[in-house]
Every structure is written in C-alpha cells, then in structure tokens.
Short mmCIF file of C-alpha atoms and ligand atoms in Angstrom, two decimals:
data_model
loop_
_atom_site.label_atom_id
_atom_site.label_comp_id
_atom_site.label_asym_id
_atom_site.label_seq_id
_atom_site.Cartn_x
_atom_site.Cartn_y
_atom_site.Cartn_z
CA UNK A 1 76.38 113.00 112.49
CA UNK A 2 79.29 114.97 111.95
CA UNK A 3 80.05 118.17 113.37
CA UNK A 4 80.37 120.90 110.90
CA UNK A 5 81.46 124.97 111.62
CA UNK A 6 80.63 127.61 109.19
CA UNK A 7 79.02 131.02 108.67
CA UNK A 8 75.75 131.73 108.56
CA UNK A 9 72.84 134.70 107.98
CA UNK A 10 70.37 133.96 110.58
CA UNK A 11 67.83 135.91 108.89
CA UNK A 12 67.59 138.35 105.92
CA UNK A 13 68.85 141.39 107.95
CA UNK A 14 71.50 139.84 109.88
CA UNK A 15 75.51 139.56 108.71
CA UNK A 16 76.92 136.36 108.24
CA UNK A 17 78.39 134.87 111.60
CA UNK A 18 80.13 131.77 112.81
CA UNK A 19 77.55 128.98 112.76
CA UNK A 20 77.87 125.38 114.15
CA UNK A 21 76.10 123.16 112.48
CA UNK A 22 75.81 118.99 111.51
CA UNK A 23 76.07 116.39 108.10
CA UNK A 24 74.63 113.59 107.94
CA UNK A 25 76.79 110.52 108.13
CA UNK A 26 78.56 108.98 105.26
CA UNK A 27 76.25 106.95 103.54
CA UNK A 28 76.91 103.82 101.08
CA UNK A 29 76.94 106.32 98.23
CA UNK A 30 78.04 109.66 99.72
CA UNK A 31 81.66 111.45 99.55
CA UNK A 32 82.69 113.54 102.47
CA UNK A 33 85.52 115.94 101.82
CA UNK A 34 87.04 119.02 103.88
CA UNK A 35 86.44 121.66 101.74
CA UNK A 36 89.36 123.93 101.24
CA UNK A 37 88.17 126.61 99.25
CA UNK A 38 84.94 128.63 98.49
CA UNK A 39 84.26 131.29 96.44
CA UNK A 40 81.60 133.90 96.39
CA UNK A 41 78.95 134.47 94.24
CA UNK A 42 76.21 136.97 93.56
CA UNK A 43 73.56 134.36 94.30
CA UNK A 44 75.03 134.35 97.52
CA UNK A 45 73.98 137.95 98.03
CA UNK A 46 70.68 137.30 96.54
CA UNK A 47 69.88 134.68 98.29
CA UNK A 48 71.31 135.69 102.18
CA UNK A 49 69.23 139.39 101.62
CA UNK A 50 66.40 137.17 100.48
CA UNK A 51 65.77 139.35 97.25
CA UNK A 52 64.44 136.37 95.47
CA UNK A 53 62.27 135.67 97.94
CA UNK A 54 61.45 131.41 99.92
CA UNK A 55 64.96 132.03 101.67
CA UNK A 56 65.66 129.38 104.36
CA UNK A 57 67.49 130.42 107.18
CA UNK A 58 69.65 130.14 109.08
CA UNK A 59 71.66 130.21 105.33
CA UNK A 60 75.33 128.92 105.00
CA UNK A 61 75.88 129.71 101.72
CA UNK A 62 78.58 128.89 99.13
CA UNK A 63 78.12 126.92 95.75
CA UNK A 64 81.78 127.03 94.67
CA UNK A 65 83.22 124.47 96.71
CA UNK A 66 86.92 122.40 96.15
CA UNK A 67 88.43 120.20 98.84
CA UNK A 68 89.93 116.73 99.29
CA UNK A 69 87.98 113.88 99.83
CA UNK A 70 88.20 112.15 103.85
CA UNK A 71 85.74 109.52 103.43
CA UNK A 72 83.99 107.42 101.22
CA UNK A 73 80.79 105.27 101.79
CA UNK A 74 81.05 101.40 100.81
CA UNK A 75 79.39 101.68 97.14
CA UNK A 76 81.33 104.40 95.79
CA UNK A 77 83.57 103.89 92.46
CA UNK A 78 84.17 107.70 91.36
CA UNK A 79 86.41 108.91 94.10
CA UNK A 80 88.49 107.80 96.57
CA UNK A 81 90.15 109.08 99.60
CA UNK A 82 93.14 111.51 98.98
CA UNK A 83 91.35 113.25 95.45
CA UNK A 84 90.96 116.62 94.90
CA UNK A 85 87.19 117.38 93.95
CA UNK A 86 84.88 120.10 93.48
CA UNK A 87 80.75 120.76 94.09
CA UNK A 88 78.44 123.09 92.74
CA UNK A 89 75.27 124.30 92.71
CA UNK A 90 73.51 121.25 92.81
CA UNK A 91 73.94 118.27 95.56
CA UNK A 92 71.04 116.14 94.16
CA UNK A 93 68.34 115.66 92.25
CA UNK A 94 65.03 112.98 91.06
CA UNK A 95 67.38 111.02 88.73
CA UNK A 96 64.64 109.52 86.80
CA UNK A 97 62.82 112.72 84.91
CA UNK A 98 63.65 112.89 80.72
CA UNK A 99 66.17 116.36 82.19
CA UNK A 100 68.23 114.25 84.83
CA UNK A 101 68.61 111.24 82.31
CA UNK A 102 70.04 113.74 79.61
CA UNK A 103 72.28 115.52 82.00
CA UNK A 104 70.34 118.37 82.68
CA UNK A 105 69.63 118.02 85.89
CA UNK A 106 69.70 122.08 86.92
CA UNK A 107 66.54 121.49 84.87
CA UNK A 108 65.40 117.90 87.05
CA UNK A 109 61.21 117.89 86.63
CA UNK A 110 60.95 117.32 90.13
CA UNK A 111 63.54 120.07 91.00
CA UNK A 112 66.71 119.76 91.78
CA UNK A 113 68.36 119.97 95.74
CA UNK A 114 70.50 123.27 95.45
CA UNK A 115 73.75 123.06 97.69
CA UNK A 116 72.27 125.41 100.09
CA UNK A 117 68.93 127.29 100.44
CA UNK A 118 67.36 123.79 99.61
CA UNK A 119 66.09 120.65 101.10
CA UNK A 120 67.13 117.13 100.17
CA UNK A 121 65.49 114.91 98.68
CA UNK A 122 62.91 114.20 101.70
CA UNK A 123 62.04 117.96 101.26
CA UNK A 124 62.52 118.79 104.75
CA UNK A 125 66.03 118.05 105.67
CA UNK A 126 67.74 121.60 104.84
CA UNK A 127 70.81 121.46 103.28
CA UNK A 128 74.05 123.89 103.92
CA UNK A 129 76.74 125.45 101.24
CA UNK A 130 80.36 125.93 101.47
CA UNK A 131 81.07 128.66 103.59
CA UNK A 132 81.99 126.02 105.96
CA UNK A 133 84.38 123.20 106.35
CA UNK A 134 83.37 120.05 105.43
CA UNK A 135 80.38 118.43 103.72
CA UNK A 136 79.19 114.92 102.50
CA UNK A 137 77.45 114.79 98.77
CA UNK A 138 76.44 111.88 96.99
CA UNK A 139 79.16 110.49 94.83
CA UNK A 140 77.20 111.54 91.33
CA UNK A 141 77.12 115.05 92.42
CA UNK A 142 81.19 115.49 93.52
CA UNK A 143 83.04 116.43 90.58
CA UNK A 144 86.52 115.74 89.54
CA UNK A 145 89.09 118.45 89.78
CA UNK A 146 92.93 118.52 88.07
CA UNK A 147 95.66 118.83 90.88
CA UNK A 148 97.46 121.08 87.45
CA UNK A 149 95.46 123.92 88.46
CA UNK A 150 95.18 126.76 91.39
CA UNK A 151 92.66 125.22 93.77
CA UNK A 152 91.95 128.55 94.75
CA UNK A 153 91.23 129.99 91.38
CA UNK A 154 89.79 126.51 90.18
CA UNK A 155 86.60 127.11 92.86
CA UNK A 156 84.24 129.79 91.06
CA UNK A 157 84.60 127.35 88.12
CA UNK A 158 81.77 125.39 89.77
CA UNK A 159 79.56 128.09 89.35
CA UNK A 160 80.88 130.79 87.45
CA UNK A 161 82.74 128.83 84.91
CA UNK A 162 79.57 126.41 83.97
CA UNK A 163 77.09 129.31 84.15
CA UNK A 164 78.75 130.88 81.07
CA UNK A 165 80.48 128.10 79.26
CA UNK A 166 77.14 126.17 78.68
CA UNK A 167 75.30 129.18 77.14
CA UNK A 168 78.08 129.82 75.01
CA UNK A 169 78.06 126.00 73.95
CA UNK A 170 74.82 125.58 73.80
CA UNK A 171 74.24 128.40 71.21
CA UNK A 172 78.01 127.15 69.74
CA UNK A 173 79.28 130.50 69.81
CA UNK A 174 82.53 130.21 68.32
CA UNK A 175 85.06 131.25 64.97
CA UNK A 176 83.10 134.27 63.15
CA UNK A 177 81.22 135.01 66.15
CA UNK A 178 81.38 138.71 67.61
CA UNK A 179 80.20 137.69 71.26
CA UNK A 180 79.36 140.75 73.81
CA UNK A 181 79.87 139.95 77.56
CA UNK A 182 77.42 142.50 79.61
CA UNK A 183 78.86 143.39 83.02
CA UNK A 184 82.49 142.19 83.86
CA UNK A 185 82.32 140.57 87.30
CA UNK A 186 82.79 136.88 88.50
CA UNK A 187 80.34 135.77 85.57
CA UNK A 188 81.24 138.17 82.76
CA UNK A 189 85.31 137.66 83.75
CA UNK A 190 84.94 133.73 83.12
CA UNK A 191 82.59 134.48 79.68
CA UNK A 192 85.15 136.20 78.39
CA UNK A 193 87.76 133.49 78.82
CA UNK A 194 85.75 131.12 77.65
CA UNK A 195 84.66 133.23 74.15
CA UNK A 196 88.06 133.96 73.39
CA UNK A 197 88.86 130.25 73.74
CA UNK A 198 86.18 129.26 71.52
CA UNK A 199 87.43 131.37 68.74
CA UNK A 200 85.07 134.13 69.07
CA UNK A 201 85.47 138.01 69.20
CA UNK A 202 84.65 139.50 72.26
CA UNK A 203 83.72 142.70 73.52
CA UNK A 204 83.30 143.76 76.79
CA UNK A 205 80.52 145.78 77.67
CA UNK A 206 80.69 147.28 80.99
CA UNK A 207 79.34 149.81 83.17
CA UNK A 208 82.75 150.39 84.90
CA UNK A 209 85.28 152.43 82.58
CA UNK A 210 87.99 151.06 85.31
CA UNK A 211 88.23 147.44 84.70
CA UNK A 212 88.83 148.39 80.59
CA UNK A 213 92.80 147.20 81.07
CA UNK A 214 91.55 143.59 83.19
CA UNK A 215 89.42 143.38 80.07
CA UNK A 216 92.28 143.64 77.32
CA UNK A 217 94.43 141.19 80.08
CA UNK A 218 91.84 138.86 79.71
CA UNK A 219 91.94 138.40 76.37
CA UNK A 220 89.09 140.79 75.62
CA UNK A 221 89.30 142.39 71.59
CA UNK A 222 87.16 145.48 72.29
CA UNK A 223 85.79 147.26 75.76
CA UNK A 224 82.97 149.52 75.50
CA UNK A 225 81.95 151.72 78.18
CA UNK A 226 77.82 151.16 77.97
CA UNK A 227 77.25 154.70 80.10
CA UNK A 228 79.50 156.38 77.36
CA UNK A 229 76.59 157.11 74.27
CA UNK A 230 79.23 157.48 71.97
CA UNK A 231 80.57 154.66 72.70
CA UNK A 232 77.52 152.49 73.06
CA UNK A 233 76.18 153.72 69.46
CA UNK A 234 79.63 152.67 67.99
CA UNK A 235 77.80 149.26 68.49
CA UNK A 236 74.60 149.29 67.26
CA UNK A 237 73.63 146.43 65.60
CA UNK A 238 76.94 144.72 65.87
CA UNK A 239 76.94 141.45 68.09
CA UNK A 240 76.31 138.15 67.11
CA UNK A 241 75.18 137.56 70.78
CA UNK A 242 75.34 139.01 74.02
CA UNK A 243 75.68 137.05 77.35
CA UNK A 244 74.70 139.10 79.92
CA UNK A 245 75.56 138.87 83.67
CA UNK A 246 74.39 141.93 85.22
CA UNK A 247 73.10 141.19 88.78
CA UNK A 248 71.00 144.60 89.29
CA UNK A 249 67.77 146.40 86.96
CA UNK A 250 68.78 147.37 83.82
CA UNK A 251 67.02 147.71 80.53
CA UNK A 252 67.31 145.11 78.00
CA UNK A 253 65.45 146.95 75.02
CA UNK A 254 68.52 149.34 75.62
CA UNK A 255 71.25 146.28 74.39
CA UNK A 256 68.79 144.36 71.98
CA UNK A 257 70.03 147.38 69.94
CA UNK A 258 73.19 146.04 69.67
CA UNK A 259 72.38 142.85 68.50
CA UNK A 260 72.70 141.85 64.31
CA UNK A 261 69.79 140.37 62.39
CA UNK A 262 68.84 137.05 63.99
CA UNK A 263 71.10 137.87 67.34
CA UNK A 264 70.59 136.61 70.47
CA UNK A 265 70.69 138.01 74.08
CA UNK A 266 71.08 135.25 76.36
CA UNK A 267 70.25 136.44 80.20
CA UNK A 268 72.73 134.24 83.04
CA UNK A 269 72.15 137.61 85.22
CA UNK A 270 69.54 137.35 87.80
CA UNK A 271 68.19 140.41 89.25
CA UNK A 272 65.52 140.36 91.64
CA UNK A 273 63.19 142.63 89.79
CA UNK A 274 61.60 141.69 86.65
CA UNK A 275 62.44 144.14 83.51
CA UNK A 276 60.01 145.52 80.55
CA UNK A 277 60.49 144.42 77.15
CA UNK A 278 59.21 145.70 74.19
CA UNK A 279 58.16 143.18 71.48
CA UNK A 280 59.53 145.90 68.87
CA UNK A 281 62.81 145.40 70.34
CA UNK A 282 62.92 141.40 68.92
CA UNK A 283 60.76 142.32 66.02
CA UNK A 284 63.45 144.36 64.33
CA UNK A 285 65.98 141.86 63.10
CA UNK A 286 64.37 139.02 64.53
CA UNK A 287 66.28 138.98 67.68
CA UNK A 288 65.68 136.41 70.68
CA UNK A 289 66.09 136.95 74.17
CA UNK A 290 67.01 133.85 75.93
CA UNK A 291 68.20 132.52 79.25
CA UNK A 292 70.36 129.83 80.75
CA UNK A 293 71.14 128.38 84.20
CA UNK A 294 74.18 126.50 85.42
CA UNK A 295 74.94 123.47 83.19
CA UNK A 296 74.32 119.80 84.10
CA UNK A 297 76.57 117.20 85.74
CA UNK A 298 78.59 115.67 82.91
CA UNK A 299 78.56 119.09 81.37
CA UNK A 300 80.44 120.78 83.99
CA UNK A 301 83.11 118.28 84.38
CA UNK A 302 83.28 118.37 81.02
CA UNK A 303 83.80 122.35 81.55
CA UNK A 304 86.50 121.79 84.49
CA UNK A 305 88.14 119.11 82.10
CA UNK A 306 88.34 121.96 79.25
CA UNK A 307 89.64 124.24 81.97
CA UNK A 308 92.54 121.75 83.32
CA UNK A 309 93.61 121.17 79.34
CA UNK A 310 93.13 125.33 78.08
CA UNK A 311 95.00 126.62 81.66
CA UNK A 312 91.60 128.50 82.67
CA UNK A 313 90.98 129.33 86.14
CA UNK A 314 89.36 132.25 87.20
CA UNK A 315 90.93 135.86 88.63
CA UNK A 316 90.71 135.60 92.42
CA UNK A 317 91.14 137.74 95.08
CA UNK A 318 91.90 135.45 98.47
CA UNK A 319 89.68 136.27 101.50
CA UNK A 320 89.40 135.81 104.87
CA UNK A 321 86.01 134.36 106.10
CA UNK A 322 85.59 136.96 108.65
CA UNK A 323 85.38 139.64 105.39
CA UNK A 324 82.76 138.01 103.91
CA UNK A 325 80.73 140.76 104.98
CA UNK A 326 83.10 143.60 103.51
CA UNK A 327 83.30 141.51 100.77
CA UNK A 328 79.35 141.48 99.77
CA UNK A 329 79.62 145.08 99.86
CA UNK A 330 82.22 145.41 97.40
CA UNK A 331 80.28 143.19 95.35
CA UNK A 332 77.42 145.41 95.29
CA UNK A 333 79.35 148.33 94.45
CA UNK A 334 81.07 145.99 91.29
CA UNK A 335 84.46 145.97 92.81
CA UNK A 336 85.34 142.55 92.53
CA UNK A 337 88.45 141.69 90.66
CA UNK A 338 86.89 139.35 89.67
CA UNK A 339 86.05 136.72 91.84
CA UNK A 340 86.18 136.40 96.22
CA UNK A 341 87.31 132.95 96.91
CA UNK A 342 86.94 132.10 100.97
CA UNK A 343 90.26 130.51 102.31
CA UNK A 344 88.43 128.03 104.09
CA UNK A 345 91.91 127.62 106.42
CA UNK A 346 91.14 131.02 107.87
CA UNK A 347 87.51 129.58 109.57
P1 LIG B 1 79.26 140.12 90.18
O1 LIG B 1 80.58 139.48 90.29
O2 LIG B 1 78.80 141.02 91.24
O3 LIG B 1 79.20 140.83 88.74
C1 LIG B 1 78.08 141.53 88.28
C2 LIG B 1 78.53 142.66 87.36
O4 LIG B 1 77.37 143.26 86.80
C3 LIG B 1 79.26 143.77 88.06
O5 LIG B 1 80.62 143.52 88.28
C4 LIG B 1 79.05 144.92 87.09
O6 LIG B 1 79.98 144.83 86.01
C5 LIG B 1 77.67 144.64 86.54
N1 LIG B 1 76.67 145.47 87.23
C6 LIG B 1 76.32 145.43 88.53
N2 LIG B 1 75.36 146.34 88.81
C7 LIG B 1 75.09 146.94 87.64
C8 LIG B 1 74.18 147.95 87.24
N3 LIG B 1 73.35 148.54 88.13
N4 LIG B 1 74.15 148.31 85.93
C9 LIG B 1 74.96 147.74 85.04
N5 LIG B 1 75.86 146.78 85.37
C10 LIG B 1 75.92 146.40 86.63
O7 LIG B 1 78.12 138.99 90.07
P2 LIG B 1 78.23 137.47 89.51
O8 LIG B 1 78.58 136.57 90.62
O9 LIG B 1 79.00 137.47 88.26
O10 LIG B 1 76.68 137.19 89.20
C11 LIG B 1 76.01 137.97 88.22
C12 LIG B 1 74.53 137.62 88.20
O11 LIG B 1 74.37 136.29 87.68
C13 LIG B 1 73.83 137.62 89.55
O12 LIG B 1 72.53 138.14 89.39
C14 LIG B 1 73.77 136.15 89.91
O13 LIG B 1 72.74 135.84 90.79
C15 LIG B 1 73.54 135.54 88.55
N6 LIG B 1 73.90 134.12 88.43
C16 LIG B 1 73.13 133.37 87.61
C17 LIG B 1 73.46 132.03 87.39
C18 LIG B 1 72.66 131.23 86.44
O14 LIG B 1 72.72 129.99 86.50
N7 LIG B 1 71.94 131.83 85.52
C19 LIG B 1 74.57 131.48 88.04
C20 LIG B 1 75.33 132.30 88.86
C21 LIG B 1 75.01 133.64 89.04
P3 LIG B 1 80.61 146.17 85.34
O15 LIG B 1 81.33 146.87 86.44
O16 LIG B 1 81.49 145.62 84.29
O17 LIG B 1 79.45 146.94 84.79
ZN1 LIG B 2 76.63 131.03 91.69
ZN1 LIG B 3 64.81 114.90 87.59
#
C-alpha cells in the first residue's frame, strides 16, 4: 500500500481535517500520479453535508484532479512516467454494459465507481478523491492533459468543463442558437465559454447583479438579472435553450417561460430537494425539460483536447487546503469567482 495524506469530513457535521489514509498498490493496469492540483466543486458540498443522502465517510473529496504521473504498472500503453494527466469524476466502471462500450460510462448499467463517495469495483473497497496527494487509477480512466495550458485553471475542466460541454453537444447548440446559462458559478462560468465557442448567443442569467462585468469578460452577449422582473420579462419566450446550474431550490416553471417554441431546459444543477413542475409549463410551446451528467471517457478528453486547441481553462481563484472550509462557505453564499482550485503543494 501506499501511504496517502489528505482532508477529510469524518461525518456530515464535521469540517474537513487532515486525514491519513492508503492506495492500493500499482497494479498491471493502474497509473499512480501525485496530484498537483484540485479544484472544488458543489458536489463536494453536497456530498460532505450529505444532502443527497448514502454519504460514506470518512469523505476525501475532490473530482477535479491534475498531476504528473510517478508510476506505471507493467501493462500500461496510455501514459508513461513524467506526463501531465488529469481524473474526474469517475475512476471505473463494468466495461461490458451497451453505456460503457459507447463511451458513456457516467451512465455504466452496473454503475459506475465515482472518484470518491464510492466503492470499487468489489463494492466494498471505498474509494478517496483529490483533496489529497496522490492516487492510483486504472490507466482507461487517467486522462490526457496539454502541458500549453494553466494546470491550475486546467483542473475544474474534469468536472466542470465536461458537465456543460456535453449537454451543449449533445443537443448541438451552436450558430443561430440563443443559449441561456442559469446561475454563473464554476458550472455556469465554463457553459458560457463553451457556448460562445460554439457559435451561439449567450445570455447570462443570474441571481447575482455583481458578477454582470465577469459575464461580459467572459464572452457573455447579454446578462440578465433573474430577481430584476423587468428584466426577467425582457426574456420571455426568448431562448433556444437554457442550461441550468443552480445548486439550491428554485422554480423551473418560473424559466420554462423563457424558453421559444420547441426549447429546451436542460438541468446539470443538482439540488438536494426535488422541485414542482407544472405540465402547462411544457405544454405551451412544446418545451422539454431535460438533464445531463458529466460526459463519458473519450468525450471528455475529447473536451480537454478542444480546451488545449480553443485556449479554455477555467477562472480560478488559488487556495490553500486549510481554507477549504472558508471556501465551502463562500460557495454557498455564490461568491466564487468562479472556480476554488486546492494547491495541493500547500497540504
Ligand atoms: P457553484 O459554483 O456554487 O455555482 C452555483 C451557482 O448557482 C451560484 O454561483 C449562483 O449563481 C447560483 N445559485 C446558487 N444558489 C442560488 C439560488 N438560491 N437561487 C438562484 N441561483 C442560485 O456550483 P457548481 O460547482 O457550478 O455546481 C452547480 C450545481 O451543479 C451543483 O448542484 C452541483 O452539484 C451540480 N453538478 C452537477 C453535475 C452533473 O453532472 N450534472 C456535475 C457537477 C456539478 P448566480 O450568483 O449567478 O445566481
Ligand atoms: Zn463536480
Ligand atoms: Zn457498464
């Protein structure tokens, strides 16, 4: 085994504190690598408060990871010792299912082994995220990451970049499109880089009037403050789609409004409690409501590829480990500008 140190919640009530911890040995087909970055997602949050409910503890958590690789087991072709690679959300998963042989293996029949908050696939081996400083993952689950980019800022592309390009992909949003990004955090910042890229017109729709100059810097065409009803009515029936990445209650019959004939509001946002919808509010104009999770493997190194050839990374602010606490709070009070990434250095 290899010794491992990280932070942990011990339980749903507790703060996250220094936690010693093991991997498993390098095996034939596993990559170890120090990770050097992390960054911090609302999952995290989620999932450490246990809002979701089935949390294991004690909980490293961290699904954004970058590092360079130490070791490699005897069977491994995709990376080598010396590279500069990246993990996700997902370490594993059944391989065989119709999902995992298309790539989709966020969808895997069998379920797939989430980076932390999981077991492996034994199902009783837990397995421990990247607020810590070095992990081994099976070779098909280590992505590749370009040395032309930020480390730092390349990290919440492993979640936060795939979570919103492969919505936006999937439903081809593009040229002609008028795309609305709900909630301008870690998600909504990296949807809006990734709609203007695409060709589409975006509007940011955002509870925070605040963060309305990020938005233009972003390459955002319109922000719209949603508490402002003047405002909000000036975009009734207007969007093509909305992706929306609000992490707390809110009410979606109130944006279906703003969708066109035949629009679609496609839900990445994952609050805890579940919301009322109306069927009136898709009858009129057709409208869908839809939701996505993550992307697959070759899709999000397809994503990081895009973002090493575009220039994307995401906004970061830098962060000590021992503020991880501070920084949840901030996060909860949507003052995050626009992602925390953990300088894993600083542990
Ligand atoms: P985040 O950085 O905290 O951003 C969330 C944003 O939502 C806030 O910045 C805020 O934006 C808005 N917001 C928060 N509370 C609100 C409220 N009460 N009413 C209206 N707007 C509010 O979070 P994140 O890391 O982007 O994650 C967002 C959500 O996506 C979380 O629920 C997370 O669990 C989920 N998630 C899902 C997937 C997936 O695969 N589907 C992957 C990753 C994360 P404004 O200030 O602009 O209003
Ligand atoms: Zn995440
Ligand atoms: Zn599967």
């Amino acid at each position: 085994m290899t010794k491992a140190k990280g932070y942990a919640a011990q339980s749903a009530k507790a703060d996250l504190t220094p936690w010693n911890f093991e991997r498993r040995e390098v095996g034939p087909h596993d990559v170890q690598f120090d990770i050097l970055f992390c960054g911090v997602c609302h999952s995290d949050l989620h999932q450490v408060k246990d809002e979701w409910g089935g949390s294991i503890f004690p909980m490293v958590p961290g699904h954004e990871l970058v590092g360079k690789v130490t070791k490699v087991g005897e069977h491994v072709k995709k990376h080598k010792v010396g590279d500069l690679v990246g993990v996700g959300c997902m370490v594993d998963s059944c391989r065989t299912c119709d999902n995992c042989k298309e790539g989709l293996e966020q969808f895997c029949k069998e379920g797939s082994t989430m980076t932390y908050n999981g077991y492996e696939r034994d199902k009783k081996t837990p397995t421990y995220g990247g607020y810590s400083n070095v992990v081994v993952v099976n070779e098909d689950f280590v992505l590749k990451v370009s040395d032309k980019l930020n480390l730092a800022a390349v990290a919440p592309l492993l979640c936060a970049g795939i979570t919103t390009y492969s919505p936006l992909r999937h439903w081809k949003v593009g040229k002609g499109h008028k795309l609305g990004v709900l909630g301008l955090g870690g998600l909504g910042h990296m949807a809006v880089k990734f709609g203007v890229a695409f060709g589409a017109e975006v509007t940011v729709l955002s509870s925070s009037a605040s963060k309305k100059e990020d938005a233009f810097k972003l390459g955002a065409h319109k922000f719209v403050v949603t508490k402002d009803e003047a405002q909000f009515k000036s975009v009734a029936g207007y969007f093509d789609f909305i992706l929306d990445t609000v992490s707390a209650e809110h009410n979606y019959n109130q944006y279906m409004s703003l969708l066109s004939t035949n629009g679609v509001h496609i839900c990445v946002g994952a609050p805890p409690t579940p919301s009322e919808i109306s069927s009136i509010s898709l009858i009129m104009g057709r409208k869908s409501l839809a939701g996505s999770l993550i992307g697959g493997i070759p899709e999000t190194q397809e994503m990081l590829d895009f973002c090493a050839e575009h220039n994307i990374v995401s906004e970061i602010e830098l962060i000590d480990i021992k503020d991880i606490n501070k920084a949840y709070e901030r996060m909860l009070r949507s003052d995050v500008r626009y992602r925390f990434v953990i300088d894993i250095a600083t542990l």
